[in-house]
PDB file with SEQRES, HELIX, SHEET and CRYST1 records, atoms N, CA, C and O in Angstrom:
SEQRES   1 A   75  UNK UNK UNK UNK UNK UNK UNK UNK UNK UNK UNK UNK UNK          
SEQRES   2 A   75  UNK UNK UNK UNK UNK UNK UNK UNK UNK UNK UNK UNK UNK          
SEQRES   3 A   75  UNK UNK UNK UNK UNK UNK UNK UNK UNK UNK UNK UNK UNK          
SEQRES   4 A   75  UNK UNK UNK UNK UNK UNK UNK UNK UNK UNK UNK UNK UNK          
SEQRES   5 A   75  UNK UNK UNK UNK UNK UNK UNK UNK UNK UNK UNK UNK UNK          
SEQRES   6 A   75  UNK UNK UNK UNK UNK UNK UNK UNK UNK UNK                      
HELIX    1 AA1 UNK A   32  UNK A   34  5                                   3    
HELIX    2 AA2 UNK A   37  UNK A   39  5                                   3    
HELIX    3 AA3 UNK A   42  UNK A   59  1                                  18    
SHEET    1 AA1 3 UNK A  24  UNK A  31  0                                        
SHEET    2 AA1 3 UNK A  12  UNK A  19 -1                                        
SHEET    3 AA1 3 UNK A  66  UNK A  71 -1                                        
CRYST1    1.000    1.000    1.000  90.00  90.00  90.00 P 1           1          
ATOM      1  N   UNK A   1      89.350 151.778 122.008  1.00  0.00           N  
ATOM      2  CA  UNK A   1      89.965 150.783 121.172  1.00  0.00           C  
ATOM      3  C   UNK A   1      89.036 149.574 121.077  1.00  0.00           C  
ATOM      4  O   UNK A   1      88.453 149.155 122.077  1.00  0.00           O  
ATOM      5  N   UNK A   2      88.902 149.026 119.900  1.00  0.00           N  
ATOM      6  CA  UNK A   2      88.009 147.890 119.669  1.00  0.00           C  
ATOM      7  C   UNK A   2      88.590 146.613 120.264  1.00  0.00           C  
ATOM      8  O   UNK A   2      89.804 146.407 120.287  1.00  0.00           O  
ATOM      9  N   UNK A   3      87.698 145.773 120.738  1.00  0.00           N  
ATOM     10  CA  UNK A   3      88.127 144.488 121.282  1.00  0.00           C  
ATOM     11  C   UNK A   3      88.357 143.507 120.144  1.00  0.00           C  
ATOM     12  O   UNK A   3      87.674 143.539 119.121  1.00  0.00           O  
ATOM     13  N   UNK A   4      89.327 142.644 120.346  1.00  0.00           N  
ATOM     14  CA  UNK A   4      89.582 141.597 119.365  1.00  0.00           C  
ATOM     15  C   UNK A   4      88.568 140.474 119.575  1.00  0.00           C  
ATOM     16  O   UNK A   4      88.183 140.171 120.704  1.00  0.00           O  
ATOM     17  N   UNK A   5      88.151 139.876 118.492  1.00  0.00           N  
ATOM     18  CA  UNK A   5      87.232 138.750 118.590  1.00  0.00           C  
ATOM     19  C   UNK A   5      87.989 137.528 119.098  1.00  0.00           C  
ATOM     20  O   UNK A   5      89.177 137.355 118.825  1.00  0.00           O  
ATOM     21  N   UNK A   6      87.285 136.697 119.833  1.00  0.00           N  
ATOM     22  CA  UNK A   6      87.898 135.468 120.322  1.00  0.00           C  
ATOM     23  C   UNK A   6      88.224 134.568 119.140  1.00  0.00           C  
ATOM     24  O   UNK A   6      87.427 134.420 118.214  1.00  0.00           O  
ATOM     25  N   UNK A   7      89.382 133.983 119.187  1.00  0.00           N  
ATOM     26  CA  UNK A   7      89.814 133.121 118.093  1.00  0.00           C  
ATOM     27  C   UNK A   7      89.084 131.785 118.198  1.00  0.00           C  
ATOM     28  O   UNK A   7      89.076 131.146 119.250  1.00  0.00           O  
ATOM     29  N   UNK A   8      88.481 131.382 117.101  1.00  0.00           N  
ATOM     30  CA  UNK A   8      87.752 130.123 117.054  1.00  0.00           C  
ATOM     31  C   UNK A   8      88.648 129.079 116.412  1.00  0.00           C  
ATOM     32  O   UNK A   8      89.219 129.302 115.344  1.00  0.00           O  
ATOM     33  N   UNK A   9      88.764 127.938 117.075  1.00  0.00           N  
ATOM     34  CA  UNK A   9      89.571 126.853 116.523  1.00  0.00           C  
ATOM     35  C   UNK A   9      88.786 126.202 115.390  1.00  0.00           C  
ATOM     36  O   UNK A   9      87.807 125.495 115.629  1.00  0.00           O  
ATOM     37  N   UNK A  10      89.218 126.443 114.170  1.00  0.00           N  
ATOM     38  CA  UNK A  10      88.492 125.935 113.009  1.00  0.00           C  
ATOM     39  C   UNK A  10      89.289 124.866 112.272  1.00  0.00           C  
ATOM     40  O   UNK A  10      89.135 124.698 111.063  1.00  0.00           O  
ATOM     41  N   UNK A  11      90.135 124.149 112.990  1.00  0.00           N  
ATOM     42  CA  UNK A  11      90.893 123.099 112.345  1.00  0.00           C  
ATOM     43  C   UNK A  11      90.068 121.817 112.326  1.00  0.00           C  
ATOM     44  O   UNK A  11      89.370 121.484 113.284  1.00  0.00           O  
ATOM     45  N   UNK A  12      90.173 121.122 111.220  1.00  0.00           N  
ATOM     46  CA  UNK A  12      89.422 119.891 111.047  1.00  0.00           C  
ATOM     47  C   UNK A  12      90.364 118.759 110.683  1.00  0.00           C  
ATOM     48  O   UNK A  12      91.448 118.980 110.144  1.00  0.00           O  
ATOM     49  N   UNK A  13      89.931 117.543 110.988  1.00  0.00           N  
ATOM     50  CA  UNK A  13      90.630 116.340 110.567  1.00  0.00           C  
ATOM     51  C   UNK A  13      89.747 115.675 109.534  1.00  0.00           C  
ATOM     52  O   UNK A  13      88.536 115.563 109.727  1.00  0.00           O  
ATOM     53  N   UNK A  14      90.342 115.231 108.435  1.00  0.00           N  
ATOM     54  CA  UNK A  14      89.585 114.603 107.361  1.00  0.00           C  
ATOM     55  C   UNK A  14      89.662 113.087 107.484  1.00  0.00           C  
ATOM     56  O   UNK A  14      90.719 112.532 107.784  1.00  0.00           O  
ATOM     57  N   UNK A  15      88.531 112.421 107.249  1.00  0.00           N  
ATOM     58  CA  UNK A  15      88.452 110.970 107.337  1.00  0.00           C  
ATOM     59  C   UNK A  15      87.869 110.396 106.064  1.00  0.00           C  
ATOM     60  O   UNK A  15      87.013 111.007 105.424  1.00  0.00           O  
ATOM     61  N   UNK A  16      88.347 109.204 105.700  1.00  0.00           N  
ATOM     62  CA  UNK A  16      87.767 108.417 104.619  1.00  0.00           C  
ATOM     63  C   UNK A  16      86.916 107.333 105.277  1.00  0.00           C  
ATOM     64  O   UNK A  16      87.385 106.615 106.161  1.00  0.00           O  
ATOM     65  N   UNK A  17      85.659 107.223 104.838  1.00  0.00           N  
ATOM     66  CA  UNK A  17      84.714 106.315 105.459  1.00  0.00           C  
ATOM     67  C   UNK A  17      84.330 105.236 104.456  1.00  0.00           C  
ATOM     68  O   UNK A  17      84.018 105.535 103.303  1.00  0.00           O  
ATOM     69  N   UNK A  18      84.353 103.971 104.901  1.00  0.00           N  
ATOM     70  CA  UNK A  18      83.858 102.853 104.117  1.00  0.00           C  
ATOM     71  C   UNK A  18      82.619 102.327 104.819  1.00  0.00           C  
ATOM     72  O   UNK A  18      82.634 102.046 106.018  1.00  0.00           O  
ATOM     73  N   UNK A  19      81.543 102.198 104.049  1.00  0.00           N  
ATOM     74  CA  UNK A  19      80.284 101.698 104.600  1.00  0.00           C  
ATOM     75  C   UNK A  19      80.166 100.198 104.338  1.00  0.00           C  
ATOM     76  O   UNK A  19      80.847  99.663 103.463  1.00  0.00           O  
ATOM     77  N   UNK A  20      79.302  99.522 105.094  1.00  0.00           N  
ATOM     78  CA  UNK A  20      79.158  98.077 104.966  1.00  0.00           C  
ATOM     79  C   UNK A  20      78.655  97.651 103.593  1.00  0.00           C  
ATOM     80  O   UNK A  20      78.895  96.515 103.182  1.00  0.00           O  
ATOM     81  N   UNK A  21      77.966  98.529 102.874  1.00  0.00           N  
ATOM     82  CA  UNK A  21      77.492  98.178 101.532  1.00  0.00           C  
ATOM     83  C   UNK A  21      78.586  98.364 100.478  1.00  0.00           C  
ATOM     84  O   UNK A  21      78.343  98.136  99.293  1.00  0.00           O  
ATOM     85  N   UNK A  22      79.787  98.774 100.894  1.00  0.00           N  
ATOM     86  CA  UNK A  22      80.914  98.934  99.987  1.00  0.00           C  
ATOM     87  C   UNK A  22      81.111 100.346  99.463  1.00  0.00           C  
ATOM     88  O   UNK A  22      82.105 100.613  98.788  1.00  0.00           O  
ATOM     89  N   UNK A  23      80.190 101.258  99.757  1.00  0.00           N  
ATOM     90  CA  UNK A  23      80.336 102.631  99.281  1.00  0.00           C  
ATOM     91  C   UNK A  23      81.386 103.369 100.114  1.00  0.00           C  
ATOM     92  O   UNK A  23      81.643 103.034 101.270  1.00  0.00           O  
ATOM     93  N   UNK A  24      81.974 104.371  99.494  1.00  0.00           N  
ATOM     94  CA  UNK A  24      83.033 105.156 100.123  1.00  0.00           C  
ATOM     95  C   UNK A  24      82.620 106.616 100.215  1.00  0.00           C  
ATOM     96  O   UNK A  24      81.862 107.115  99.383  1.00  0.00           O  
ATOM     97  N   UNK A  25      83.120 107.283 101.221  1.00  0.00           N  
ATOM     98  CA  UNK A  25      82.927 108.719 101.374  1.00  0.00           C  
ATOM     99  C   UNK A  25      84.263 109.296 101.822  1.00  0.00           C  
ATOM    100  O   UNK A  25      84.779 108.931 102.878  1.00  0.00           O  
ATOM    101  N   UNK A  26      84.817 110.188 101.026  1.00  0.00           N  
ATOM    102  CA  UNK A  26      86.145 110.730 101.310  1.00  0.00           C  
ATOM    103  C   UNK A  26      86.069 112.123 101.916  1.00  0.00           C  
ATOM    104  O   UNK A  26      85.112 112.866 101.700  1.00  0.00           O  
ATOM    105  N   UNK A  27      87.099 112.455 102.678  1.00  0.00           N  
ATOM    106  CA  UNK A  27      87.295 113.796 103.232  1.00  0.00           C  
ATOM    107  C   UNK A  27      86.132 114.273 104.085  1.00  0.00           C  
ATOM    108  O   UNK A  27      85.689 115.413 103.943  1.00  0.00           O  
ATOM    109  N   UNK A  28      85.632 113.421 104.965  1.00  0.00           N  
ATOM    110  CA  UNK A  28      84.596 113.824 105.905  1.00  0.00           C  
ATOM    111  C   UNK A  28      85.264 114.595 107.033  1.00  0.00           C  
ATOM    112  O   UNK A  28      86.242 114.125 107.613  1.00  0.00           O  
ATOM    113  N   UNK A  29      84.744 115.773 107.346  1.00  0.00           N  
ATOM    114  CA  UNK A  29      85.372 116.684 108.304  1.00  0.00           C  
ATOM    115  C   UNK A  29      84.853 116.455 109.719  1.00  0.00           C  
ATOM    116  O   UNK A  29      83.652 116.312 109.950  1.00  0.00           O  
ATOM    117  N   UNK A  30      85.799 116.424 110.657  1.00  0.00           N  
ATOM    118  CA  UNK A  30      85.500 116.325 112.081  1.00  0.00           C  
ATOM    119  C   UNK A  30      86.379 117.350 112.788  1.00  0.00           C  
ATOM    120  O   UNK A  30      87.577 117.412 112.513  1.00  0.00           O  
ATOM    121  N   UNK A  31      85.821 118.156 113.691  1.00  0.00           N  
ATOM    122  CA  UNK A  31      86.647 119.140 114.404  1.00  0.00           C  
ATOM    123  C   UNK A  31      87.785 118.470 115.175  1.00  0.00           C  
ATOM    124  O   UNK A  31      87.569 117.499 115.900  1.00  0.00           O  
ATOM    125  N   UNK A  32      88.979 118.991 115.012  1.00  0.00           N  
ATOM    126  CA  UNK A  32      90.161 118.414 115.654  1.00  0.00           C  
ATOM    127  C   UNK A  32      90.079 118.511 117.174  1.00  0.00           C  
ATOM    128  O   UNK A  32      90.655 117.680 117.876  1.00  0.00           O  
ATOM    129  N   UNK A  33      89.382 119.500 117.683  1.00  0.00           N  
ATOM    130  CA  UNK A  33      89.275 119.674 119.128  1.00  0.00           C  
ATOM    131  C   UNK A  33      88.509 118.525 119.789  1.00  0.00           C  
ATOM    132  O   UNK A  33      88.671 118.286 120.985  1.00  0.00           O  
ATOM    133  N   UNK A  34      87.674 117.811 119.018  1.00  0.00           N  
ATOM    134  CA  UNK A  34      86.876 116.718 119.568  1.00  0.00           C  
ATOM    135  C   UNK A  34      87.598 115.379 119.523  1.00  0.00           C  
ATOM    136  O   UNK A  34      87.056 114.374 119.983  1.00  0.00           O  
ATOM    137  N   UNK A  35      88.797 115.348 118.984  1.00  0.00           N  
ATOM    138  CA  UNK A  35      89.553 114.110 118.853  1.00  0.00           C  
ATOM    139  C   UNK A  35      90.733 114.102 119.804  1.00  0.00           C  
ATOM    140  O   UNK A  35      91.067 115.119 120.412  1.00  0.00           O  
ATOM    141  N   UNK A  36      91.354 112.947 119.925  1.00  0.00           N  
ATOM    142  CA  UNK A  36      92.539 112.822 120.757  1.00  0.00           C  
ATOM    143  C   UNK A  36      92.213 112.292 122.130  1.00  0.00           C  
ATOM    144  O   UNK A  36      91.125 111.765 122.363  1.00  0.00           O  
ATOM    145  N   UNK A  37      93.132 112.427 123.016  1.00  0.00           N  
ATOM    146  CA  UNK A  37      92.937 111.918 124.366  1.00  0.00           C  
ATOM    147  C   UNK A  37      92.989 110.399 124.388  1.00  0.00           C  
ATOM    148  O   UNK A  37      93.610 109.781 123.523  1.00  0.00           O  
ATOM    149  N   UNK A  38      92.349 109.808 125.359  1.00  0.00           N  
ATOM    150  CA  UNK A  38      92.370 108.354 125.504  1.00  0.00           C  
ATOM    151  C   UNK A  38      91.547 107.649 124.431  1.00  0.00           C  
ATOM    152  O   UNK A  38      91.823 106.498 124.093  1.00  0.00           O  
ATOM    153  N   UNK A  39      90.540 108.333 123.894  1.00  0.00           N  
ATOM    154  CA  UNK A  39      89.653 107.714 122.905  1.00  0.00           C  
ATOM    155  C   UNK A  39      90.232 107.735 121.498  1.00  0.00           C  
ATOM    156  O   UNK A  39      89.740 107.006 120.638  1.00  0.00           O  
ATOM    157  N   UNK A  40      91.235 108.522 121.230  1.00  0.00           N  
ATOM    158  CA  UNK A  40      91.823 108.604 119.902  1.00  0.00           C  
ATOM    159  C   UNK A  40      90.821 109.113 118.882  1.00  0.00           C  
ATOM    160  O   UNK A  40      90.240 110.183 119.059  1.00  0.00           O  
ATOM    161  N   UNK A  41      90.613 108.347 117.808  1.00  0.00           N  
ATOM    162  CA  UNK A  41      89.698 108.747 116.738  1.00  0.00           C  
ATOM    163  C   UNK A  41      88.296 108.157 116.904  1.00  0.00           C  
ATOM    164  O   UNK A  41      87.455 108.336 116.023  1.00  0.00           O  
ATOM    165  N   UNK A  42      88.022 107.459 118.010  1.00  0.00           N  
ATOM    166  CA  UNK A  42      86.700 106.863 118.216  1.00  0.00           C  
ATOM    167  C   UNK A  42      85.561 107.882 118.176  1.00  0.00           C  
ATOM    168  O   UNK A  42      84.506 107.569 117.624  1.00  0.00           O  
ATOM    169  N   UNK A  43      85.720 109.075 118.729  1.00  0.00           N  
ATOM    170  CA  UNK A  43      84.623 110.054 118.656  1.00  0.00           C  
ATOM    171  C   UNK A  43      84.270 110.445 117.216  1.00  0.00           C  
ATOM    172  O   UNK A  43      83.145 110.870 116.952  1.00  0.00           O  
ATOM    173  N   UNK A  44      85.214 110.306 116.288  1.00  0.00           N  
ATOM    174  CA  UNK A  44      84.953 110.674 114.900  1.00  0.00           C  
ATOM    175  C   UNK A  44      83.858 109.808 114.304  1.00  0.00           C  
ATOM    176  O   UNK A  44      83.029 110.304 113.540  1.00  0.00           O  
ATOM    177  N   UNK A  45      83.838 108.525 114.639  1.00  0.00           N  
ATOM    178  CA  UNK A  45      82.804 107.627 114.110  1.00  0.00           C  
ATOM    179  C   UNK A  45      81.427 108.088 114.555  1.00  0.00           C  
ATOM    180  O   UNK A  45      80.493 108.121 113.755  1.00  0.00           O  
ATOM    181  N   UNK A  46      81.297 108.438 115.808  1.00  0.00           N  
ATOM    182  CA  UNK A  46      79.997 108.891 116.322  1.00  0.00           C  
ATOM    183  C   UNK A  46      79.578 110.213 115.685  1.00  0.00           C  
ATOM    184  O   UNK A  46      78.398 110.431 115.408  1.00  0.00           O  
ATOM    185  N   UNK A  47      80.546 111.087 115.455  1.00  0.00           N  
ATOM    186  CA  UNK A  47      80.228 112.379 114.845  1.00  0.00           C  
ATOM    187  C   UNK A  47      79.824 112.212 113.381  1.00  0.00           C  
ATOM    188  O   UNK A  47      78.906 112.883 112.909  1.00  0.00           O  
ATOM    189  N   UNK A  48      80.500 111.327 112.668  1.00  0.00           N  
ATOM    190  CA  UNK A  48      80.155 111.097 111.262  1.00  0.00           C  
ATOM    191  C   UNK A  48      78.805 110.399 111.162  1.00  0.00           C  
ATOM    192  O   UNK A  48      78.032 110.691 110.249  1.00  0.00           O  
ATOM    193  N   UNK A  49      78.502 109.482 112.083  1.00  0.00           N  
ATOM    194  CA  UNK A  49      77.178 108.853 112.097  1.00  0.00           C  
ATOM    195  C   UNK A  49      76.090 109.900 112.345  1.00  0.00           C  
ATOM    196  O   UNK A  49      75.017 109.830 111.747  1.00  0.00           O  
ATOM    197  N   UNK A  50      76.360 110.864 113.217  1.00  0.00           N  
ATOM    198  CA  UNK A  50      75.398 111.938 113.464  1.00  0.00           C  
ATOM    199  C   UNK A  50      75.215 112.800 112.217  1.00  0.00           C  
ATOM    200  O   UNK A  50      74.097 113.199 111.892  1.00  0.00           O  
ATOM    201  N   UNK A  51      76.320 113.086 111.519  1.00  0.00           N  
ATOM    202  CA  UNK A  51      76.226 113.835 110.263  1.00  0.00           C  
ATOM    203  C   UNK A  51      75.395 113.066 109.243  1.00  0.00           C  
ATOM    204  O   UNK A  51      74.576 113.653 108.536  1.00  0.00           O  
ATOM    205  N   UNK A  52      75.605 111.747 109.168  1.00  0.00           N  
ATOM    206  CA  UNK A  52      74.841 110.912 108.231  1.00  0.00           C  
ATOM    207  C   UNK A  52      73.349 110.924 108.550  1.00  0.00           C  
ATOM    208  O   UNK A  52      72.520 110.973 107.641  1.00  0.00           O  
ATOM    209  N   UNK A  53      73.002 110.880 109.840  1.00  0.00           N  
ATOM    210  CA  UNK A  53      71.583 110.931 110.227  1.00  0.00           C  
ATOM    211  C   UNK A  53      70.951 112.256 109.818  1.00  0.00           C  
ATOM    212  O   UNK A  53      69.821 112.288 109.331  1.00  0.00           O  
ATOM    213  N   UNK A  54      71.683 113.347 110.019  1.00  0.00           N  
ATOM    214  CA  UNK A  54      71.172 114.669 109.642  1.00  0.00           C  
ATOM    215  C   UNK A  54      70.982 114.770 108.130  1.00  0.00           C  
ATOM    216  O   UNK A  54      69.978 115.306 107.662  1.00  0.00           O  
ATOM    217  N   UNK A  55      71.938 114.262 107.376  1.00  0.00           N  
ATOM    218  CA  UNK A  55      71.835 114.272 105.911  1.00  0.00           C  
ATOM    219  C   UNK A  55      70.665 113.409 105.462  1.00  0.00           C  
ATOM    220  O   UNK A  55      69.937 113.782 104.542  1.00  0.00           O  
ATOM    221  N   UNK A  56      70.479 112.253 106.106  1.00  0.00           N  
ATOM    222  CA  UNK A  56      69.382 111.354 105.750  1.00  0.00           C  
ATOM    223  C   UNK A  56      68.026 112.008 106.008  1.00  0.00           C  
ATOM    224  O   UNK A  56      67.091 111.815 105.232  1.00  0.00           O  
ATOM    225  N   UNK A  57      67.911 112.770 107.080  1.00  0.00           N  
ATOM    226  CA  UNK A  57      66.653 113.468 107.364  1.00  0.00           C  
ATOM    227  C   UNK A  57      66.330 114.483 106.278  1.00  0.00           C  
ATOM    228  O   UNK A  57      65.173 114.637 105.887  1.00  0.00           O  
ATOM    229  N   UNK A  58      67.344 115.166 105.796  1.00  0.00           N  
ATOM    230  CA  UNK A  58      67.132 116.192 104.781  1.00  0.00           C  
ATOM    231  C   UNK A  58      66.905 115.601 103.393  1.00  0.00           C  
ATOM    232  O   UNK A  58      66.104 116.118 102.615  1.00  0.00           O  
ATOM    233  N   UNK A  59      67.619 114.507 103.084  1.00  0.00           N  
ATOM    234  CA  UNK A  59      67.542 113.953 101.731  1.00  0.00           C  
ATOM    235  C   UNK A  59      66.543 112.814 101.599  1.00  0.00           C  
ATOM    236  O   UNK A  59      66.073 112.527 100.498  1.00  0.00           O  
ATOM    237  N   UNK A  60      66.213 112.160 102.712  1.00  0.00           N  
ATOM    238  CA  UNK A  60      65.314 111.027 102.652  1.00  0.00           C  
ATOM    239  C   UNK A  60      65.998 109.738 102.226  1.00  0.00           C  
ATOM    240  O   UNK A  60      65.328 108.734 101.985  1.00  0.00           O  
ATOM    241  N   UNK A  61      67.320 109.753 102.130  1.00  0.00           N  
ATOM    242  CA  UNK A  61      68.089 108.575 101.716  1.00  0.00           C  
ATOM    243  C   UNK A  61      69.075 108.211 102.823  1.00  0.00           C  
ATOM    244  O   UNK A  61      70.128 108.838 102.945  1.00  0.00           O  
ATOM    245  N   UNK A  62      68.743 107.204 103.631  1.00  0.00           N  
ATOM    246  CA  UNK A  62      69.631 106.854 104.745  1.00  0.00           C  
ATOM    247  C   UNK A  62      70.916 106.167 104.279  1.00  0.00           C  
ATOM    248  O   UNK A  62      70.943 105.498 103.246  1.00  0.00           O  
ATOM    249  N   UNK A  63      71.969 106.347 105.059  1.00  0.00           N  
ATOM    250  CA  UNK A  63      73.252 105.689 104.823  1.00  0.00           C  
ATOM    251  C   UNK A  63      73.278 104.401 105.620  1.00  0.00           C  
ATOM    252  O   UNK A  63      72.594 104.276 106.636  1.00  0.00           O  
ATOM    253  N   UNK A  64      74.065 103.447 105.161  1.00  0.00           N  
ATOM    254  CA  UNK A  64      74.245 102.207 105.899  1.00  0.00           C  
ATOM    255  C   UNK A  64      75.215 102.398 107.054  1.00  0.00           C  
ATOM    256  O   UNK A  64      75.761 103.484 107.248  1.00  0.00           O  
ATOM    257  N   UNK A  65      75.423 101.335 107.814  1.00  0.00           N  
ATOM    258  CA  UNK A  65      76.382 101.408 108.928  1.00  0.00           C  
ATOM    259  C   UNK A  65      77.818 101.556 108.430  1.00  0.00           C  
ATOM    260  O   UNK A  65      78.156 101.120 107.329  1.00  0.00           O  
ATOM    261  N   UNK A  66      78.644 102.173 109.253  1.00  0.00           N  
ATOM    262  CA  UNK A  66      80.051 102.391 108.914  1.00  0.00           C  
ATOM    263  C   UNK A  66      80.823 101.102 109.177  1.00  0.00           C  
ATOM    264  O   UNK A  66      80.732 100.513 110.254  1.00  0.00           O  
ATOM    265  N   UNK A  67      81.585 100.676 108.167  1.00  0.00           N  
ATOM    266  CA  UNK A  67      82.418  99.483 108.293  1.00  0.00           C  
ATOM    267  C   UNK A  67      83.797  99.849 108.835  1.00  0.00           C  
ATOM    268  O   UNK A  67      84.284  99.222 109.776  1.00  0.00           O  
ATOM    269  N   UNK A  68      84.426 100.864 108.240  1.00  0.00           N  
ATOM    270  CA  UNK A  68      85.747 101.285 108.705  1.00  0.00           C  
ATOM    271  C   UNK A  68      85.915 102.783 108.495  1.00  0.00           C  
ATOM    272  O   UNK A  68      85.224 103.419 107.700  1.00  0.00           O  
ATOM    273  N   UNK A  69      86.863 103.305 109.247  1.00  0.00           N  
ATOM    274  CA  UNK A  69      87.118 104.742 109.257  1.00  0.00           C  
ATOM    275  C   UNK A  69      88.622 104.926 109.396  1.00  0.00           C  
ATOM    276  O   UNK A  69      89.249 104.337 110.277  1.00  0.00           O  
ATOM    277  N   UNK A  70      89.205 105.759 108.508  1.00  0.00           N  
ATOM    278  CA  UNK A  70      90.643 106.054 108.643  1.00  0.00           C  
ATOM    279  C   UNK A  70      90.883 107.493 108.243  1.00  0.00           C  
ATOM    280  O   UNK A  70      90.114 108.080 107.482  1.00  0.00           O  
ATOM    281  N   UNK A  71      91.952 108.050 108.762  1.00  0.00           N  
ATOM    282  CA  UNK A  71      92.309 109.429 108.433  1.00  0.00           C  
ATOM    283  C   UNK A  71      92.671 109.528 106.965  1.00  0.00           C  
ATOM    284  O   UNK A  71      93.342 108.656 106.412  1.00  0.00           O  
ATOM    285  N   UNK A  72      92.227 110.579 106.357  1.00  0.00           N  
ATOM    286  CA  UNK A  72      92.503 110.810 104.944  1.00  0.00           C  
ATOM    287  C   UNK A  72      93.973 111.155 104.757  1.00  0.00           C  
ATOM    288  O   UNK A  72      94.503 111.973 105.510  1.00  0.00           O  
ATOM    289  N   UNK A  73      94.651 110.558 103.776  1.00  0.00           N  
ATOM    290  CA  UNK A  73      96.084 110.810 103.610  1.00  0.00           C  
ATOM    291  C   UNK A  73      96.416 112.172 103.006  1.00  0.00           C  
ATOM    292  O   UNK A  73      97.570 112.594 103.074  1.00  0.00           O  
ATOM    293  N   UNK A  74      95.451 112.870 102.421  1.00  0.00           N  
ATOM    294  CA  UNK A  74      95.744 114.123 101.714  1.00  0.00           C  
ATOM    295  C   UNK A  74      95.442 115.354 102.562  1.00  0.00           C  
ATOM    296  O   UNK A  74      94.784 116.283 102.093  1.00  0.00           O  
ATOM    297  N   UNK A  75      95.914 115.368 103.796  1.00  0.00           N  
ATOM    298  CA  UNK A  75      95.686 116.529 104.659  1.00  0.00           C  
ATOM    299  C   UNK A  75      96.816 117.500 104.553  1.00  0.00           C  
ATOM    300  O   UNK A  75      96.798 118.542 105.210  1.00  0.00           O  
TER     301      UNK A  75                                                      
END                                                                             
């Protein structure tokens, strides 16, 4: 009998990001498993900043600093 594959938690939380230059980025995905606990949504900011750095390396266009971060209402 074949073994079942381990179930991967693929749930994400969506965030709307406002940058200090006034630009917006909607529905940025962060794994739900990395959120919660005592830190709440604080890890999401660090993860989105890491995503921005990776995108900037590939595109050559850096993003500014994050001004605010909130959960997207359309989940």
